[in-house]
Coordinates of C-alpha atoms in Angstrom, one line a residue:
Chain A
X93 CA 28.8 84.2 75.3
X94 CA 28.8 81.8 77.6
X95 CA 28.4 78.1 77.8
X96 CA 25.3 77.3 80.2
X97 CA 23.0 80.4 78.3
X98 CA 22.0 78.0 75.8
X99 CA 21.4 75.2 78.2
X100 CA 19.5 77.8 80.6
X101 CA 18.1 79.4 77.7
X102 CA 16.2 75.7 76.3
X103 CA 15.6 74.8 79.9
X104 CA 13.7 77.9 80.5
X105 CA 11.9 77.8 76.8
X106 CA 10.9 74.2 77.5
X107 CA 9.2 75.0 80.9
X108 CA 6.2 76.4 79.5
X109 CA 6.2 73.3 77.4
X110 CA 6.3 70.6 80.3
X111 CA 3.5 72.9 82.0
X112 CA 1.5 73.0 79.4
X113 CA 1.2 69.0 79.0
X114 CA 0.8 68.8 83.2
X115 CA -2.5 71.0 82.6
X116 CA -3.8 69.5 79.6
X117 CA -3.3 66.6 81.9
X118 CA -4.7 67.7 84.9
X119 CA -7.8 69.4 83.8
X120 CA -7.8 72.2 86.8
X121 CA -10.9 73.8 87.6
X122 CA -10.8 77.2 87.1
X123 CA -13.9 78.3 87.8
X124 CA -14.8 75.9 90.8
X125 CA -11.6 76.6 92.5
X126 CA -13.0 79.7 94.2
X127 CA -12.7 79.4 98.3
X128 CA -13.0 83.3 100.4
X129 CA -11.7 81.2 103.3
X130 CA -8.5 81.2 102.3
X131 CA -8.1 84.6 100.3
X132 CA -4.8 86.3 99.9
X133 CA -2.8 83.0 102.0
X134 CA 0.8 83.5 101.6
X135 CA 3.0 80.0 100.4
X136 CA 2.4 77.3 102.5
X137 CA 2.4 73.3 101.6
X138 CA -0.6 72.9 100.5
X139 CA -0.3 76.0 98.1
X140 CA 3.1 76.3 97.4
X141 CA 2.4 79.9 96.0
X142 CA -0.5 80.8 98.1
X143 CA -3.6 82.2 97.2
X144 CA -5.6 85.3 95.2
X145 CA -7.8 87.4 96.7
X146 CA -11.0 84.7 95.9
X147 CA -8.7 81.9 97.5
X148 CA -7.6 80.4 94.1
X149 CA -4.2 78.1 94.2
X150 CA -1.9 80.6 92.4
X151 CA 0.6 77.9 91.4
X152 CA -2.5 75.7 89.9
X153 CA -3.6 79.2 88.0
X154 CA -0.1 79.5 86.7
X155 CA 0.1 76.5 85.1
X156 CA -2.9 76.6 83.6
X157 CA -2.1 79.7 81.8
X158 CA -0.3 77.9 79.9
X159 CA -3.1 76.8 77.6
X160 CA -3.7 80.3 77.0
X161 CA -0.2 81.2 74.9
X162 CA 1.6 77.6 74.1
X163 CA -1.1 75.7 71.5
X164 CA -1.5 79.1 70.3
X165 CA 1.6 80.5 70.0
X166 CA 2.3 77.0 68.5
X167 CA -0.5 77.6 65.8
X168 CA 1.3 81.5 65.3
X169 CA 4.0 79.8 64.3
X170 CA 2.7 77.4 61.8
X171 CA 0.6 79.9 59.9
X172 CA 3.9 82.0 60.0
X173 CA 5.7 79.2 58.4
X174 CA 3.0 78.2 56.0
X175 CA 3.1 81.7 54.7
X176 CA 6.5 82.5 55.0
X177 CA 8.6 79.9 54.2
X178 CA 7.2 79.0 50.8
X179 CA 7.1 82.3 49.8
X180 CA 10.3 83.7 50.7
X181 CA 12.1 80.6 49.4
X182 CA 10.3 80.7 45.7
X183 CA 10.6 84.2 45.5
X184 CA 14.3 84.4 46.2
X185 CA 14.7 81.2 44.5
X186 CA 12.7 82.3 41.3
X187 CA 13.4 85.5 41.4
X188 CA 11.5 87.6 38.5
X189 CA 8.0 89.8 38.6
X190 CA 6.3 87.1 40.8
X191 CA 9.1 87.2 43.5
X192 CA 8.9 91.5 43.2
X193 CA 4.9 91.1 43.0
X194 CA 5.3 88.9 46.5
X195 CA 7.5 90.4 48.3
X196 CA 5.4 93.8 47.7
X197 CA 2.1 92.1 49.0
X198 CA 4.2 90.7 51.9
X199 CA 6.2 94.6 52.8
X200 CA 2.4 95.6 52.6
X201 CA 1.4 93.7 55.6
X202 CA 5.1 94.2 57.0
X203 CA 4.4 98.0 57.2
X204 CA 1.3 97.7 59.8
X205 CA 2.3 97.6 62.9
X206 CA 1.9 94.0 64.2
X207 CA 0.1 95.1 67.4
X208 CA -2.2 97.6 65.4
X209 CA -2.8 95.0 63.1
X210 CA -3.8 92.3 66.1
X211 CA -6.2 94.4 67.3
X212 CA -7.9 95.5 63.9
X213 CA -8.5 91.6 64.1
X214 CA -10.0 91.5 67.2
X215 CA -12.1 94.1 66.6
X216 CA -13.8 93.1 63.3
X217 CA -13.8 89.4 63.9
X218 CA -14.3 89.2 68.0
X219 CA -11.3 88.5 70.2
X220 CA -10.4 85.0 70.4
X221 CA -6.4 83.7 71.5
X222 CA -6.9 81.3 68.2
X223 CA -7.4 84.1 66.2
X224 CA -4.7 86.4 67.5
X225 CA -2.7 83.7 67.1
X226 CA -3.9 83.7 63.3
X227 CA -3.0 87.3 62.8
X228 CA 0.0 86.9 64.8
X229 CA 0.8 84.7 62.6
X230 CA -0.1 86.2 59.4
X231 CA 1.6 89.4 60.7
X232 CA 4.9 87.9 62.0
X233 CA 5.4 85.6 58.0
X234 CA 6.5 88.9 56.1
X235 CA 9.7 89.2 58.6
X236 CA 10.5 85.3 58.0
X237 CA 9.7 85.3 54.1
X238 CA 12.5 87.7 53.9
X239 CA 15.0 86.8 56.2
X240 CA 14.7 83.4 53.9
X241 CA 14.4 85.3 50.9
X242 CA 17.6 87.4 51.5
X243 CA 19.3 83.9 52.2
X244 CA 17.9 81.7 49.8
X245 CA 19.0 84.5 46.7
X246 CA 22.9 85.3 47.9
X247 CA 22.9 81.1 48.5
X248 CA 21.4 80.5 44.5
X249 CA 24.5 81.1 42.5
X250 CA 27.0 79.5 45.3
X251 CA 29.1 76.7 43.5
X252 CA 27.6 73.9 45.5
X253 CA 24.1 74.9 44.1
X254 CA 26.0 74.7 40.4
X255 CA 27.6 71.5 41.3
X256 CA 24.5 70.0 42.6
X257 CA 22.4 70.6 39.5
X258 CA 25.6 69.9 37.4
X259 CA 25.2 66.4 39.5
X260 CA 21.4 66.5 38.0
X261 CA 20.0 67.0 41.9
X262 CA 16.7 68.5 40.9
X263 CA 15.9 71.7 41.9
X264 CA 13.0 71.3 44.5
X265 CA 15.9 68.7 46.3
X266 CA 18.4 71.2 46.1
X267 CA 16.2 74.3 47.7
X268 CA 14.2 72.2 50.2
X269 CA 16.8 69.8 51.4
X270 CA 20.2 71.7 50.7
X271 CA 19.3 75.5 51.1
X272 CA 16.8 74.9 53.3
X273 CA 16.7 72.2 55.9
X274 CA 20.7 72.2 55.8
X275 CA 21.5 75.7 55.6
X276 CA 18.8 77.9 56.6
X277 CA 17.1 75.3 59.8
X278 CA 19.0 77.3 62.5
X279 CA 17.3 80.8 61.2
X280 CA 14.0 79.2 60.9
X281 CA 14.1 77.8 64.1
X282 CA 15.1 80.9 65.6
X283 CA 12.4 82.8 64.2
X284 CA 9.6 80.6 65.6
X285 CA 11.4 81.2 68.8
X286 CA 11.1 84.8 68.5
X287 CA 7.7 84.6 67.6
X288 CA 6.8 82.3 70.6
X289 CA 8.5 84.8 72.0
X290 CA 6.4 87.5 70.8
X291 CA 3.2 86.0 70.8
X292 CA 3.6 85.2 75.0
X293 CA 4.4 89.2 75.3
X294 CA 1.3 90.2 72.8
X295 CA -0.9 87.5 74.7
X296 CA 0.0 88.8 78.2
X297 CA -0.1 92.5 77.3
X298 CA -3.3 92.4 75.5
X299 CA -5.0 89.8 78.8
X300 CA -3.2 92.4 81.4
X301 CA -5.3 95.1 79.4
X302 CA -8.5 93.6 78.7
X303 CA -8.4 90.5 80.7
X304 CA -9.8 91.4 83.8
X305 CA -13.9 91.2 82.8
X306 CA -15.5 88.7 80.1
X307 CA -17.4 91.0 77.7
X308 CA -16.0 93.5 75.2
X309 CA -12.6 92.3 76.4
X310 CA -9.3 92.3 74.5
X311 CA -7.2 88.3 75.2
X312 CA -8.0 86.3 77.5
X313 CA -10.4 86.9 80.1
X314 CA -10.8 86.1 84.3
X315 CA -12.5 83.5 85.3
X316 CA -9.6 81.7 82.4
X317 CA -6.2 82.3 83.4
X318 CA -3.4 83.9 81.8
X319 CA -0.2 85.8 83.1
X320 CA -1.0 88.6 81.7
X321 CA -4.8 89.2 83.6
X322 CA -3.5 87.4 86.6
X323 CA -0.9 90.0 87.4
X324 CA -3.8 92.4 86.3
X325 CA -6.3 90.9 88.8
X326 CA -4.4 90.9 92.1
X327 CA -2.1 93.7 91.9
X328 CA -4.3 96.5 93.0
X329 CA -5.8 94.5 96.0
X330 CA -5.1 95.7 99.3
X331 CA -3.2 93.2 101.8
X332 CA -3.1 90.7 98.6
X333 CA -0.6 87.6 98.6
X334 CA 2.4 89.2 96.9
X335 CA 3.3 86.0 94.7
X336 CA -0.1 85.8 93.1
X337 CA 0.8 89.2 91.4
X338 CA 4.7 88.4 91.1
X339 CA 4.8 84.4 90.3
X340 CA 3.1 85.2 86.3
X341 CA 4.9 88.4 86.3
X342 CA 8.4 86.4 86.9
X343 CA 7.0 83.4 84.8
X344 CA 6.7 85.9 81.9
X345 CA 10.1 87.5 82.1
X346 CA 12.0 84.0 82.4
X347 CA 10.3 82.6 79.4
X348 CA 11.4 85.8 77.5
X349 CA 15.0 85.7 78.4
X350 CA 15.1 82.1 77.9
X351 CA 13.8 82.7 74.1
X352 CA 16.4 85.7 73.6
X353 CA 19.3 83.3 75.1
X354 CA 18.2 80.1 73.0
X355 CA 17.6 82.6 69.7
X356 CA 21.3 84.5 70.2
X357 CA 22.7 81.2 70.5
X358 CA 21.1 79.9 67.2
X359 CA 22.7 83.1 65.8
X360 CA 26.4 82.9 67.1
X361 CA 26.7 79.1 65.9
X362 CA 25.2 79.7 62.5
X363 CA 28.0 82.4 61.8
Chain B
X149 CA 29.2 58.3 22.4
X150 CA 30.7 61.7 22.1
X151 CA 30.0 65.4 23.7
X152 CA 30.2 67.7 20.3
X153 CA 30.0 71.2 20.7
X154 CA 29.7 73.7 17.9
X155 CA 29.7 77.7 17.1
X156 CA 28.9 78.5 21.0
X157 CA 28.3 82.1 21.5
X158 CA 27.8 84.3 24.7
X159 CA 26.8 87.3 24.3
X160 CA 26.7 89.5 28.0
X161 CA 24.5 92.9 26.4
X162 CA 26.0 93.5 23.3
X163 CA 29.5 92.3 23.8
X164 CA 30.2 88.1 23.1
X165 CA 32.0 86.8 26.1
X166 CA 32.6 83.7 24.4
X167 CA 32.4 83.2 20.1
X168 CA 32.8 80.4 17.5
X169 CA 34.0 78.2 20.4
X170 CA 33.6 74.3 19.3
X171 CA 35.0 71.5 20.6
X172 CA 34.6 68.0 21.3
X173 CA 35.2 64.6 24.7
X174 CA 35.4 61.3 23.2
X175 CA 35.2 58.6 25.3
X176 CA 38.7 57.7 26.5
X177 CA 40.6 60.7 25.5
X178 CA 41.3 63.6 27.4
X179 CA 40.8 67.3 25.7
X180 CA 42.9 70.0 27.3
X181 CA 41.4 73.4 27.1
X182 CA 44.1 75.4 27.8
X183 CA 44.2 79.5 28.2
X184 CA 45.1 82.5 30.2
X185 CA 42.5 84.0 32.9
X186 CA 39.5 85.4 32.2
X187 CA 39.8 83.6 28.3
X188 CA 36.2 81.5 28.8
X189 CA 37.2 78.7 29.6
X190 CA 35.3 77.9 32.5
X191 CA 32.2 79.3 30.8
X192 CA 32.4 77.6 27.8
X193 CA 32.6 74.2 30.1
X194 CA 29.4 75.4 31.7
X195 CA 27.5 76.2 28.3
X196 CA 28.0 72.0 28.1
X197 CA 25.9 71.8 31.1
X198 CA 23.5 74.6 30.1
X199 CA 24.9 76.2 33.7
X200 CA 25.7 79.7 32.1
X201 CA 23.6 82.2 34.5
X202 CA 20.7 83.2 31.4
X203 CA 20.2 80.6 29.4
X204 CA 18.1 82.1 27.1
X205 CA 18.4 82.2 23.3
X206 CA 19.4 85.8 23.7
X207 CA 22.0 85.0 25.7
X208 CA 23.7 81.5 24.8
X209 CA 23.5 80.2 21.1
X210 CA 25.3 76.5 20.6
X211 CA 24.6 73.7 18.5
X212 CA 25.8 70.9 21.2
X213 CA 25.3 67.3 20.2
X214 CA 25.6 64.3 22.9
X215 CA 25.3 60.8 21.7
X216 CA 24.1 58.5 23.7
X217 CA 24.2 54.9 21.8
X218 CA 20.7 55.4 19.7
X219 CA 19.8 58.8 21.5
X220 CA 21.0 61.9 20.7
X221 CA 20.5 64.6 22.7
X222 CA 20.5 68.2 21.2
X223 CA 19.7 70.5 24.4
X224 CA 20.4 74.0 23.0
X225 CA 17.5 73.3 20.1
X226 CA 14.8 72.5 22.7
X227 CA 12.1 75.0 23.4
X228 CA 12.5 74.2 27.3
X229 CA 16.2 74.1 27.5
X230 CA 16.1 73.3 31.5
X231 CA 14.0 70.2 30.8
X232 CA 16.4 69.2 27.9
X233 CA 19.6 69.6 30.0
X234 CA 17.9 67.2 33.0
X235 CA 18.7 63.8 31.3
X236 CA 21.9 65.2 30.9
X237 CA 23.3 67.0 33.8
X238 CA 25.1 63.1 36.1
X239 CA 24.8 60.6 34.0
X240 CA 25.9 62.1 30.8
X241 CA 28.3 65.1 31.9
X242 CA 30.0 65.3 35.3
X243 CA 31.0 68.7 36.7
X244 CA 34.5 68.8 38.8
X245 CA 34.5 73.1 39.6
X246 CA 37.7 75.0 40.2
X247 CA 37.0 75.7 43.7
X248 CA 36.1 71.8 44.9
X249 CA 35.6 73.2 48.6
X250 CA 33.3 76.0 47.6
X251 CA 31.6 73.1 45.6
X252 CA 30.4 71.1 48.7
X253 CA 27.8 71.9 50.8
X254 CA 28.8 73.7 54.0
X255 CA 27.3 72.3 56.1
X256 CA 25.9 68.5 55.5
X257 CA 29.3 66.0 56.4
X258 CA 31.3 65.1 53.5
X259 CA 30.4 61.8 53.6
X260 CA 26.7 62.1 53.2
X261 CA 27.6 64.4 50.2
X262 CA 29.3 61.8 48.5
X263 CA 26.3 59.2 49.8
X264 CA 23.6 61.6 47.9
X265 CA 25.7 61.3 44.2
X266 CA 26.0 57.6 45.0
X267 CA 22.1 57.4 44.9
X268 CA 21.4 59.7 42.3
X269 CA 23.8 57.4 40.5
X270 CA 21.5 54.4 41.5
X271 CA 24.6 52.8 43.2
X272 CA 25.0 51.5 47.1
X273 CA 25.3 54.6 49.5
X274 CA 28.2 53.6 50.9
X275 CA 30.8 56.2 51.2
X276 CA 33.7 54.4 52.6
X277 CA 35.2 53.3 49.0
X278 CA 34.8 56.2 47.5
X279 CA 36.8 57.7 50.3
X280 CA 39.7 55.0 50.5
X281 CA 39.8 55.1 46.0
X282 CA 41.2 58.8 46.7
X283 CA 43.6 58.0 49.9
X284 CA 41.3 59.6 52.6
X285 CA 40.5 57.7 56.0
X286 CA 37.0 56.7 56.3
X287 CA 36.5 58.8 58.9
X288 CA 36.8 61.9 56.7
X289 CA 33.5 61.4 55.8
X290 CA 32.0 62.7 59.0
X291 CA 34.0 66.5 58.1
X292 CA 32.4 69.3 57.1
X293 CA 33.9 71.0 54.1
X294 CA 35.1 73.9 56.2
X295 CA 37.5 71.3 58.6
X296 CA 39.2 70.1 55.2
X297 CA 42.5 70.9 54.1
X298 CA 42.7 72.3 50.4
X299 CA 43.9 68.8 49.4
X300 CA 41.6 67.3 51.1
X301 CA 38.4 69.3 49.1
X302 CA 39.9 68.5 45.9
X303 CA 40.0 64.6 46.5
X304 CA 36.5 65.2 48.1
X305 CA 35.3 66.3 44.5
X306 CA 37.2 63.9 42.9
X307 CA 35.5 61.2 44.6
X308 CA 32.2 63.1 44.2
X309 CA 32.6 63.2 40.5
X310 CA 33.7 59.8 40.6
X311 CA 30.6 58.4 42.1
X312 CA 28.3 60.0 40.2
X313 CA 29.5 57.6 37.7
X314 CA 29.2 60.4 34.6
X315 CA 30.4 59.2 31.4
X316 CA 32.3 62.4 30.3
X317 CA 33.6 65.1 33.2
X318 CA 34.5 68.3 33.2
X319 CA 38.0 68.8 35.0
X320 CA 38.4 72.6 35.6
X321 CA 41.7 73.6 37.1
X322 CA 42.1 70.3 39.1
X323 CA 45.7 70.7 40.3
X324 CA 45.7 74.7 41.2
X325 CA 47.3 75.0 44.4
X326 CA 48.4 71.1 45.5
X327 CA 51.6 70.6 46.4
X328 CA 53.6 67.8 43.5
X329 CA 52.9 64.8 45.6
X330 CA 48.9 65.3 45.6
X331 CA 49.3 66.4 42.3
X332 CA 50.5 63.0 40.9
X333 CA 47.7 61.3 42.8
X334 CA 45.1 63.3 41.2
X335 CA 46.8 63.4 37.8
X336 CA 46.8 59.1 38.5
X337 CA 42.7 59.2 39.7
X338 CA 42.6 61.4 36.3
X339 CA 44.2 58.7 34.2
X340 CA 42.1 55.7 35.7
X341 CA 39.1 57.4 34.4
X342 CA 40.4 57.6 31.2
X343 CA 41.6 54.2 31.0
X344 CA 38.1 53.7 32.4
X345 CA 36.3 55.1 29.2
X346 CA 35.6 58.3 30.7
X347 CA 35.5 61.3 28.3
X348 CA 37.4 63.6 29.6
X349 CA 37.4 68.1 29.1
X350 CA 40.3 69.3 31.2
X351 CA 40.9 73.2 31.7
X352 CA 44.1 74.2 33.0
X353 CA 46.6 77.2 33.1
X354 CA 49.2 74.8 32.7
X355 CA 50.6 73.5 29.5
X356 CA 52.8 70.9 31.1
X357 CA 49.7 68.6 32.0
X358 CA 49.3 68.7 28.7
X359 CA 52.5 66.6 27.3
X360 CA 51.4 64.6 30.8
X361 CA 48.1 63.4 29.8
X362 CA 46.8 65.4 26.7
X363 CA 45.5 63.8 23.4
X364 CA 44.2 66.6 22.1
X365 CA 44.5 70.5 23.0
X366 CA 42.7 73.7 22.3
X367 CA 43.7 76.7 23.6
X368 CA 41.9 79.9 23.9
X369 CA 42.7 83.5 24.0
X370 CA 39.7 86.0 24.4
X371 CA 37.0 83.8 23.4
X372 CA 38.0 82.3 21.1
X373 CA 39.7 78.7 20.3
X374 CA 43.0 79.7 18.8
X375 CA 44.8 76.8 18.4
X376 CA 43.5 73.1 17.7
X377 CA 45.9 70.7 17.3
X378 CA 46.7 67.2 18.8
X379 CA 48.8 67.1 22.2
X380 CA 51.8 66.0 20.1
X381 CA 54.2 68.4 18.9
X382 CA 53.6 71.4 21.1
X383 CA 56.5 73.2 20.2
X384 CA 54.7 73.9 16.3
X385 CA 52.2 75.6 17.7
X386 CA 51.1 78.7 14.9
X387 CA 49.2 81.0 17.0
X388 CA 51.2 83.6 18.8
X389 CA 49.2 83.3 21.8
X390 CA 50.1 79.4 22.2
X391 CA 53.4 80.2 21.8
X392 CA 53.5 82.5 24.1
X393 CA 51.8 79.8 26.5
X394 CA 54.0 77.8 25.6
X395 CA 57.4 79.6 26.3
X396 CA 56.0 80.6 29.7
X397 CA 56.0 76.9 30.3
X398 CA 59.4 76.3 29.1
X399 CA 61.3 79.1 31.4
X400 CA 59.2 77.4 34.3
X401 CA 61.2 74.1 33.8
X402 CA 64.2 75.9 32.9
X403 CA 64.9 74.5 29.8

């Protein structure tokens, strides 16, 4: 592979980062922000990606769409590491009936679909981003407990484990520390990535399908904006400004390559 | 102070990998367990750091004594036979494996490595002595394991097992593949522990460390100890498979 895909890769996967602090920061009004005047402008200075069809800056629209995948995703991916990090590394440290007893609860969940299972949420609890980012979460720790576990039991007999407890390392030090945090922080960090990663794509998808009026809607809903209902919003118009449809179209399929970069590079090094 | 182990068995289903082993490290002498592969050697070291995989009555039975001053420690009679190993796993019994690179992390620097026994050993965390103590530049503590030579890795665990500052070590095969120059420098490091007070348990394939350094050898064929005798007079050896052994070792020097 070569050299700059990392470096692209991060710079790409920190974007939505930087925009998310410049709209906590900025506090954009979405919903006062509405002016027919200038519906459907194409780029100009003053908005460098023109207008939607209700005359709404699409660039100020785009970054504030941030707030609707980053904390979240963000939360996904500490509920996926509070569930499956501990788990996979006991169980495959342990080994035994509770490791088997685990990983069968955990294949359990594993065996829904994720996306079937996201929506199951939204419809018995009501749809909120927090809580798909919960059962995004909850769905995406089954695929990380393993990946750890599958590590963390072919690393348990290697001779530096031996030596360390023939050193008298404790245990804990030896699998948090040494098997973890040494070893295993590349795959960990790469599957957060992937479920940032995923959690953009399931956040866009589900505000591209349901996004577009505020009751009995699936994501996140218009006036609030996310990629996924502002490509929904605009690209049916007639005579609409082309960019309002495109910009969170392109935004989204940046951010994606930029995770599959940054995670394949995680992968190459590791091995 | 003395490491004291008795009528160790291993039993793997019904067949005993290892029976009536005993043997004991006195401070200041050197044991040589000597044998041909696949004899238990290596496992019976392990049983003295309750490291066999299974260490459950069913599997290992031993009557190990370590004396400790006042304490003695007896870990194969205790009901939690992790727990009872703890207090003895560093600062009692050091371990120095076969394979010193497959010993060492893979991927935290060497020097940190050697750092971490330094504190376990409640000593100052610098590496650089430990490093110089076995001819290595100081900078060789910034290597991963994988960017050593085999050499290199085999100095790396002797300075490991050096800091850790254990009062009896475990030597398994510590001159396997070093050329005769690095194998005098770790036969010296060997002998400075000794001279040191450190109790030493040596395993090797090769008898001729043992007119080297030996002052006491057992050797073991199948399982079991089959010779036990003082590193004297190796050529009155009774059991056939010492003899053996020991002929081998003679046609190598070509005497």
């Amino acid at each position: 592979m070569s050299a700059w895909r990392p470096w692209a890769g991060s710079a790409l996967l920190l974007f939505p980062l930087l925009i998310w602090v410049v709209s906590l920061g900025a506090g954009y009004d979405v919903i006062g922000d509405v002016d027919v005047s200038r519906a459907s402008v194409g780029p100009s200075a003053a908005h460098w990606l023109g207008c939607d069809h209700l005359g709404r800056d699409v660039l100020w629209r785009l970054v504030t769409a941030s707030e609707s995948f980053v904390g979240p995703s963000l939360l996904a991916c500490a509920v996926a590491l509070a569930i499956g990090v501990p788990a996979g590394a006991l169980s495959g440290w342990l080994g035994g009936r509770a490791a088997s007893l685990t990983r069968f609860a955990l294949t359990t969940i594993a065996s829904l679909p994720r996306f079937v299972l996201v929506l199951l949420v939204c419809a018995a609890f009501g749809n909120s981003v927090q809580l798909i980012a919960l059962a995004a979460g909850v769905a995406y720790a089954p695929t990380l407990a393993e990946a750890i576990y599958a590590r963390i039991q072919s690393f348990r007999h290697r001779g530096f484990v031996l030596a360390g407890q023939a050193h008298g390392l404790r245990s804990g030090r030896i699998l948090w520390l040494h098997l973890l945090w040494v070893n295993h922080r590349r795959l960990i960090l790469r599957h957060c990535i992937q479920l940032f990663a995923y959690f953009l794509l399931l956040e866009t998808t589900l505000s591209y399908i349901g996004g577009l009026d505020g009751a009995g809607s699936f994501g996140v809903a218009q006036p609030d904006p996310s990629w996924g209902n502002m490509i929904a919003f605009e690209w049916r118009e007639p005579e609409a400004n082309l960019w309002a449809s495109l910009a969170p179209g392109l935004a989204t399929a940046l951010v994606l390559l930029g995770a599959t970069w940054t995670g394949r590079s995680l992968v190459e090094e590791q091995a | 102070m003395s490491v004291h182990l008795r009528s160790l068995r291993i039993q793997a289903g019904d067949r005993a990998l290892v029976s009536q082993v005993s043997l004991r490290i006195l401070p200041g002498k050197i044991t040589v367990l000597v044998g041909a592969s696949g004899s238990g050697k290596t496992l019976s070291a392990r049983s003295l750091l309750g490291l066999v995989r299974g260490i459950e009555p069913g599997i290992v039975q031993a009557d190990l004594e370590i004396q400790d001053g006042e304490k003695t420690h007896r870990p194969y009679d205790a009901r939690d036979r992790e727990a009872a190993f703890a207090p003895i796993r560093g600062p009692l019994l050091g371990w120095l494996p076969q394979n010193p690179r497959a010993a060492l992390d893979p991927l935290r620097a060497v020097g940190l490595q050697i750092s971490d026994c330094l504190k376990l050993a409640g000593r100052q965390s610098d590496p650089g002595p430990w490093l110089k103590r076995v001819n290595l530049a100081s900078g060789v503590g910034a290597l991963l394991p994988h960017q050593l030579s085999g050499g290199m890795a085999q100095r790396i665990g002797i300075a490991l097992a050096l800091a850790r500052g254990s009062r009896f070590l475990i030597v398994d095969e510590p001159t396997t593949g070093l050329d005769p120059s690095l194998r005098a420098g770790i036969l010296q490091e060997l002998r400075a522990a000794r001279d040191a007070g450190v109790g030493l348990l040596l395993i090797t394939h090769d008898l001729r460390l043992v007119r080297k350094l030996g002052d006491h050898l057992l050797v073991m064929d199948r399982g079991c100890i089959v010779e036990d005798r003082s590193a004297q007079d190796l050529g009155a050896m009774k059991s056939p498979q010492a003899q053996a052994l020991w002929q081998a070792t003679a046609r190598l020097e070509g005497r």
